[in-house]
Short mmCIF file of C-alpha atoms and ligand atoms in Angstrom, two decimals:
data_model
loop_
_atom_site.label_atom_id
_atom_site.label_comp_id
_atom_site.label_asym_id
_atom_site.label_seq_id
_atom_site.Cartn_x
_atom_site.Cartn_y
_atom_site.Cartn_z
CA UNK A 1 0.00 0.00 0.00
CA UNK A 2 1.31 3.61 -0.56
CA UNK A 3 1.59 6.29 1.87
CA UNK A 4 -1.38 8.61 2.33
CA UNK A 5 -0.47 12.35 1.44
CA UNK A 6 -2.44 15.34 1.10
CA UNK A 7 -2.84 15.13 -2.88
CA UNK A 8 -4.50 11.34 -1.35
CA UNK A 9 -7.41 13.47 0.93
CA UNK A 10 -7.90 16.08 -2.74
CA UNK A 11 -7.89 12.86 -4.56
CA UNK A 12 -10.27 10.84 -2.15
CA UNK A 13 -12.91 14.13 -2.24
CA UNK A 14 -12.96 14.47 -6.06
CA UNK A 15 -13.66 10.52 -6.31
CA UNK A 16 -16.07 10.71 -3.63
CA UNK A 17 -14.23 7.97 -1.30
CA UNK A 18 -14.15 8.30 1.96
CA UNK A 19 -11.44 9.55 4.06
CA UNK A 20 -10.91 7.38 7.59
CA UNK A 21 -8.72 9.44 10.44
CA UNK A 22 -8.86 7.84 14.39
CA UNK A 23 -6.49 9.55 17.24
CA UNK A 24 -3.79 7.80 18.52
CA UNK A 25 -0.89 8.83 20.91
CA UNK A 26 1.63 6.03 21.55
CA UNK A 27 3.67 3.46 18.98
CA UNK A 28 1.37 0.08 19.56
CA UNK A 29 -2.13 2.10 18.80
CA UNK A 30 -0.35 4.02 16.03
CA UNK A 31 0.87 0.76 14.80
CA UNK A 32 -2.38 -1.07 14.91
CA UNK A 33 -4.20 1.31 13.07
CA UNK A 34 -1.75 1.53 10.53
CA UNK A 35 -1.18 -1.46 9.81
CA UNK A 36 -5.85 -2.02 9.71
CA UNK A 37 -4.94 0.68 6.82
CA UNK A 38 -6.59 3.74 8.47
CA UNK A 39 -5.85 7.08 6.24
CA UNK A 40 -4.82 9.16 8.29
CA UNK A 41 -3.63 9.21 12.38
CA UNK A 42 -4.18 11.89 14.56
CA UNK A 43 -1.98 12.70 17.67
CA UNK A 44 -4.89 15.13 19.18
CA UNK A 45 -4.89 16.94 21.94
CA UNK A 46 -7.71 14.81 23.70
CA UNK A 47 -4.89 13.22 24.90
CA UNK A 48 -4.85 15.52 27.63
CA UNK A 49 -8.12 14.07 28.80
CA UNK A 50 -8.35 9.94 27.71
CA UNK A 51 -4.54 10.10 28.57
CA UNK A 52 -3.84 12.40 31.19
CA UNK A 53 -7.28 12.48 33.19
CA UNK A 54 -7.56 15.96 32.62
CA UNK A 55 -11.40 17.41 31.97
CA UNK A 56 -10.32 19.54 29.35
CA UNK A 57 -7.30 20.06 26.45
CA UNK A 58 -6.09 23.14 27.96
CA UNK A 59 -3.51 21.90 30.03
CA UNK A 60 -1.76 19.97 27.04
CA UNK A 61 1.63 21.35 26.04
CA UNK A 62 3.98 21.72 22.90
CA UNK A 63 5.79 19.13 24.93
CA UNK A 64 3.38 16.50 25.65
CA UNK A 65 2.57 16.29 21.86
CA UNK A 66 6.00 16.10 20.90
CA UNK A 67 6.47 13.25 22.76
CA UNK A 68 3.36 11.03 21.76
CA UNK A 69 3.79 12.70 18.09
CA UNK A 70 7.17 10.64 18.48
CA UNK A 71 5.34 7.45 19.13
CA UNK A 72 3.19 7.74 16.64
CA UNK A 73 5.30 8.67 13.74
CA UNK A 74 8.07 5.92 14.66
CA UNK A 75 4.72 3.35 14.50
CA UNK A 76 3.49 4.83 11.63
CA UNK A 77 4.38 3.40 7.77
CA UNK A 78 1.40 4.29 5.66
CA UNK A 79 -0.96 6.41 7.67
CA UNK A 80 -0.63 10.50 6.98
CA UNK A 81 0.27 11.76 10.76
CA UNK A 82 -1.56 14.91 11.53
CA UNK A 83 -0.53 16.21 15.17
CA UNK A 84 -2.55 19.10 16.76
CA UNK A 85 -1.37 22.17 17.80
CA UNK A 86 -2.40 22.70 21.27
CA UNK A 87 -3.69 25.44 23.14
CA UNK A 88 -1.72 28.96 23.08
CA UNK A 89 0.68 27.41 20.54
CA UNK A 90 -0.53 29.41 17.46
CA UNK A 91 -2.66 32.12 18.75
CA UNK A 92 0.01 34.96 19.80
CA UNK A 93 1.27 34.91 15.95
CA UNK A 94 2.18 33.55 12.86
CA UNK A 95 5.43 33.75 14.02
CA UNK A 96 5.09 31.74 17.23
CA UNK A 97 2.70 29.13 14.98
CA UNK A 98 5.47 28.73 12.86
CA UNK A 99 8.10 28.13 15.18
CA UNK A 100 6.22 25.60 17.09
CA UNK A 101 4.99 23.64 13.91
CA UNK A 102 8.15 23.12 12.89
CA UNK A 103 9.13 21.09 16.09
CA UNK A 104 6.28 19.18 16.11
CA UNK A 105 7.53 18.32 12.32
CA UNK A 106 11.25 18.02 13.43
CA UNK A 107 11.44 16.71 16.42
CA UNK A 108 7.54 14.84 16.18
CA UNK A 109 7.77 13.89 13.10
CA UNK A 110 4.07 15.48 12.18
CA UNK A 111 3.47 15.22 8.45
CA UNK A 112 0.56 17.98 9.06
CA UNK A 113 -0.86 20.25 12.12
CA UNK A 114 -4.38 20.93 13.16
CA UNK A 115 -5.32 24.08 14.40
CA UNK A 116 -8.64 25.21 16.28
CA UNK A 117 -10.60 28.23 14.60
CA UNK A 118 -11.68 29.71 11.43
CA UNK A 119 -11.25 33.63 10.24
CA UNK A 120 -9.82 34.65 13.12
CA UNK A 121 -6.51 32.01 12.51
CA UNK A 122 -6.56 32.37 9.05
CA UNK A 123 -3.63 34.63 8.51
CA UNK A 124 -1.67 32.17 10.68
CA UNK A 125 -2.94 28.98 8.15
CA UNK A 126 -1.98 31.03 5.37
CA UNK A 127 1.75 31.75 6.97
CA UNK A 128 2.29 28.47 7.91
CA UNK A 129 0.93 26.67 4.44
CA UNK A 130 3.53 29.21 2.78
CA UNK A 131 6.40 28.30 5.07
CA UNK A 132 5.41 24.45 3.38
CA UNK A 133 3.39 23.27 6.54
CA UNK A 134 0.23 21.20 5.74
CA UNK A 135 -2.02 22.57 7.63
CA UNK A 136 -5.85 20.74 8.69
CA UNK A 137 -8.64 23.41 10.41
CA UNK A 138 -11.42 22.49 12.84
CA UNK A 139 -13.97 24.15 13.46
CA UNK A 140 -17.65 24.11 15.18
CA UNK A 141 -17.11 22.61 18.58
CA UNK A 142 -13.05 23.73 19.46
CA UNK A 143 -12.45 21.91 22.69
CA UNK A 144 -9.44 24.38 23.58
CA UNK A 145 -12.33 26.93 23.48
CA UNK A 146 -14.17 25.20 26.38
CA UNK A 147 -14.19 28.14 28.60
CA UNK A 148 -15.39 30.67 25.92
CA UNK A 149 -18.00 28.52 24.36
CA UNK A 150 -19.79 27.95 28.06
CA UNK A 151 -19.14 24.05 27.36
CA UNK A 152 -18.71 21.73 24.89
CA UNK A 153 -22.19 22.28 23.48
CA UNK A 154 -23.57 21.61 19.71
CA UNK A 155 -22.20 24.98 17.43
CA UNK A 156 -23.81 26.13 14.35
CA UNK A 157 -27.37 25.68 15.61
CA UNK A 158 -29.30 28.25 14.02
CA UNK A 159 -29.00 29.77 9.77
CA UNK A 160 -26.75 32.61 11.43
CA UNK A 161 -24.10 30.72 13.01
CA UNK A 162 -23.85 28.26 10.38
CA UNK A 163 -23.44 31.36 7.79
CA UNK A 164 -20.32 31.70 10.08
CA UNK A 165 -19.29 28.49 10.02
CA UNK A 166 -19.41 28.93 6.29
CA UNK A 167 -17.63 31.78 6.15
CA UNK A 168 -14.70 30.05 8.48
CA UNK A 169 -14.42 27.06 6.28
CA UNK A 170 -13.99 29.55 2.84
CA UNK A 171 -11.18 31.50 5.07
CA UNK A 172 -9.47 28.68 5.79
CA UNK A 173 -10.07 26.86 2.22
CA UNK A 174 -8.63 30.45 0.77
CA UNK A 175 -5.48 30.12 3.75
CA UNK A 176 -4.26 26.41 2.25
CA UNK A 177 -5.90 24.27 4.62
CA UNK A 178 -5.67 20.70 3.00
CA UNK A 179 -8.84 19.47 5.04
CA UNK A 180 -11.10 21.22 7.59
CA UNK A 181 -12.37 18.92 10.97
CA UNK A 182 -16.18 20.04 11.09
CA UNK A 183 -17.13 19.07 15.22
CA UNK A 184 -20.26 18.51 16.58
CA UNK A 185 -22.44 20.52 14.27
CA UNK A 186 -26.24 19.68 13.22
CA UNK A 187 -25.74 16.98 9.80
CA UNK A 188 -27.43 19.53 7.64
CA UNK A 189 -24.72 22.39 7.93
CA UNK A 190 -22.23 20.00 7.40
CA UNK A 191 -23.58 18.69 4.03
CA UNK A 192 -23.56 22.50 2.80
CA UNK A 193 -19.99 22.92 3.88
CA UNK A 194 -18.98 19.83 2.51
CA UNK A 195 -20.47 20.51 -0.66
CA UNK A 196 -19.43 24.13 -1.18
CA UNK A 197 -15.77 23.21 -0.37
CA UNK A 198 -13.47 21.79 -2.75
CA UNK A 199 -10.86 20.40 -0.34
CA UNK A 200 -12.46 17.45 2.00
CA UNK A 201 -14.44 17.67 5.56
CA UNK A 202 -13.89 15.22 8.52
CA UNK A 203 -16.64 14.52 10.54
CA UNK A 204 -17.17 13.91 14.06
CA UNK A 205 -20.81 14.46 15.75
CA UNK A 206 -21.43 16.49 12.27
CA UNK A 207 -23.04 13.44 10.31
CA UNK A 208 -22.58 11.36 7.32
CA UNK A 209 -22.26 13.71 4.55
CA UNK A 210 -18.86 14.86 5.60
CA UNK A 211 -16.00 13.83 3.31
CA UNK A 212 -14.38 11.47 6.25
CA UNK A 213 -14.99 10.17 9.92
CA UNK A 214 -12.40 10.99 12.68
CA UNK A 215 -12.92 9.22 15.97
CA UNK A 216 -11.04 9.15 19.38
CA UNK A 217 -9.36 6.02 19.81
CA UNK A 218 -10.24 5.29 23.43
CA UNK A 219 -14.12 6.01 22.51
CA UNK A 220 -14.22 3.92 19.56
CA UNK A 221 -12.55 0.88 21.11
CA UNK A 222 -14.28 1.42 24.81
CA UNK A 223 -10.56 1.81 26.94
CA UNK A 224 -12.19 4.09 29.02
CA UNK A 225 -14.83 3.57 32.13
CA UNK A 226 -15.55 7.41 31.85
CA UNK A 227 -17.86 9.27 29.85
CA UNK A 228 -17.94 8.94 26.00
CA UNK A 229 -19.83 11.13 23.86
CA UNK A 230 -23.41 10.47 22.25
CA UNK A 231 -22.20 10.85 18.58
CA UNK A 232 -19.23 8.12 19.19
CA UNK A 233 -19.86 4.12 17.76
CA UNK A 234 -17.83 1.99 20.44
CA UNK A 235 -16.62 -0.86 17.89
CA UNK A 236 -15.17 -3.22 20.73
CA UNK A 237 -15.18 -3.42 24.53
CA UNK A 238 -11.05 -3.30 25.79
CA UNK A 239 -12.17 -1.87 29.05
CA UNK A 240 -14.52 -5.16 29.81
CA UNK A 241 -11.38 -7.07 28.57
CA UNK A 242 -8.67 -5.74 30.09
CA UNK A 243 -11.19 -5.80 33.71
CA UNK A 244 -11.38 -9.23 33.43
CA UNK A 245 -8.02 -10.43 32.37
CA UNK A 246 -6.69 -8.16 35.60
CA UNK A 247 -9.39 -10.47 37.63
CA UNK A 248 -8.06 -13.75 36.23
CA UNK A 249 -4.29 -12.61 36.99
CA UNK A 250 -5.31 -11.36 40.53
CA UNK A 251 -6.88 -14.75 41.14
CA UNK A 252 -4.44 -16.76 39.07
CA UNK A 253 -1.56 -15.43 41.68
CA UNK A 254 -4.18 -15.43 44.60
CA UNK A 255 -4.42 -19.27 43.90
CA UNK A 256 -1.07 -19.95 42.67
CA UNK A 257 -2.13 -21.28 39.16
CA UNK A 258 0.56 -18.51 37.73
CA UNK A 259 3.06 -18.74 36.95
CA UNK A 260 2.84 -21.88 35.41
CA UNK A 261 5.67 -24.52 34.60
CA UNK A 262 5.62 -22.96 31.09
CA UNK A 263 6.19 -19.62 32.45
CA UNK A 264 9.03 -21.04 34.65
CA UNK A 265 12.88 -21.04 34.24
CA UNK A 266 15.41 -24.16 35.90
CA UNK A 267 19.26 -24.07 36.57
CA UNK A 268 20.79 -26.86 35.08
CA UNK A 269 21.29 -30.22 37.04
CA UNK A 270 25.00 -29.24 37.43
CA UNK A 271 24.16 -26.06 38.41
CA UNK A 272 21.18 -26.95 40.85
CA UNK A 273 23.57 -29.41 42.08
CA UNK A 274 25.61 -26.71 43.38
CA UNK A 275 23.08 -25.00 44.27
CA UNK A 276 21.88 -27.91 46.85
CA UNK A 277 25.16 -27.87 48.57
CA UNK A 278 25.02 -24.76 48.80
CA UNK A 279 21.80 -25.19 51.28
CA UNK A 280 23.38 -28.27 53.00
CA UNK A 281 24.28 -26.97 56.69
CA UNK A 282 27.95 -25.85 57.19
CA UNK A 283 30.23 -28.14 59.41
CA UNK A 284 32.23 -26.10 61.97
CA UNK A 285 36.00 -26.71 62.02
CA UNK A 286 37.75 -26.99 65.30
CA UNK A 287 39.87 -24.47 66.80
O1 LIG B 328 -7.98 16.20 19.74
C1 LIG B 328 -8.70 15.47 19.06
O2 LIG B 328 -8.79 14.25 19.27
C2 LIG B 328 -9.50 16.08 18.00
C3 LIG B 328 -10.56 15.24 17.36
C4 LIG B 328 -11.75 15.17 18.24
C5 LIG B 328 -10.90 15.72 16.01
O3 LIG B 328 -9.31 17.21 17.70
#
């Protein structure tokens, strides 16, 4: 199979194939899915939450997604790697956005970043797409925008805001954006972006009319006992797995039953010989 660029996600759009993206953040996930022949991986920030525990993806740093980009890209053989740009990483300039792009690329080994916003951040797309830096939007729900949005609520509700969302798409179309992440938006708006955009859409909560799917890895393959989002299809159950394989260990050691004589290593007879004298008592020689 040959590696997924960006002329693959044009290409995919114009032949009306769709475009398959799932998160990952360490080498055997990245590896897995890359080797099932997913498109494209994405090292997203949500890693501050199904990774670190936190409740939101502000607290994620240029450092954290260096270090899982790393992972990833060392798993990764086919798979385009998109890594996001997390919060307060892009927004001071273009200047700053460029800087910190190109060490996710260099030292991550990102193939593309994903930055949160639409007009607003479109100078900075443009900078970085003319400094050579694939760049993927996202817009409607923007998790790093928790605290301004008032939660992480469904965006583009009403003919207005979706006119925005419109508007945000075209800016960043216009800025080079290769594809634009459409989040949690009603399934309608996102068929009108999708159609009036000529490079691709990636869905998530925004319906099937988008050009591609993106789901969270933990979500989509239940490793989680927290919450996971209404819009999300969990396609297998690790968490009930991996609860009862730790229950079998537990009582496997409880009981003695592991480690087995499989799972067991011997000395030699030579050696154990030794070994036996060594435990025979010691004879004390007279003074
Ligand atoms: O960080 C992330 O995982 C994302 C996806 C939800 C698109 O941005």
């Amino acid at each position: 199979m040959r590696s997924v660029t960006i002329r693959t996600f044009l290409k995919k759009k114009e032949q009306n194939d769709k475009i398959t993206m799932m998160t990952a953040y360490d080498y055997p996930s990245a590896q897995l899915l890359d080797e099932s022949g997913i498109d494209a991986i994405l090292v997203g920030d949500s890693l501050g939450m199904v990774v670190q525990g936190n409740t939101t993806t502000v607290p994620v740093t240029l450092e954290h997604m260096i270090y899982h980009a790393q992972m990833v890209s060392r798993a990764t053989q086919r798979a385009l790697v998109v890594v996001d740009m997390p919060f307060m990483t892009y927004q001071e300039s273009p200047q700053q956005a460029v800087h910190n792009a190109a060490e996710l690329m260099r030292q991550g080994g990102a193939q593309a970043v994903k930055l949160e916003g639409g007009t607003e951040i479109a100078p900075t797309v443009a900078r970085l797409t003319e400094a050579g830096i694939p760049v993927m939007g996202h817009i409607g729900l923007t998790p790093q925008s928790v605290h301004a949005l008032g939660g992480y609520t469904v965006q583009g509700r009403t003919a207005k805001a979706a006119q925005r969302l419109l508007e945000d798409a075209f800016a960043l179309q216009a800025a080079g954006a290769f594809a634009i992440v459409l989040e949690v938006i009603p399934a309608e708006v996102a068929q009108v972006v999708t159609r009036k955009l000529q490079i691709p859409t990636i869905g998530i909560g925004a319906g099937p009319d988008c050009d591609g799917q993106v789901l969270v890895f933990h979500d989509a393959m239940g490793y989680t006992s927290s919450y996971v989002p209404k819009h999300n299809r969990v396609y297998t159950q690790l968490a009930d797995s991996i609860r009862t394989a730790t229950q079998s260990y537990i009582a496997d050691v409880h009981t003695g039953n592991f480690p087995g004589q499989e799972h067991t290593l011997h000395l030699a007879p030579e050696e154990l010989e030794l070994l036996r004298r060594l435990e025979e008592p010691t004879t004390s020689t007279p003074t």
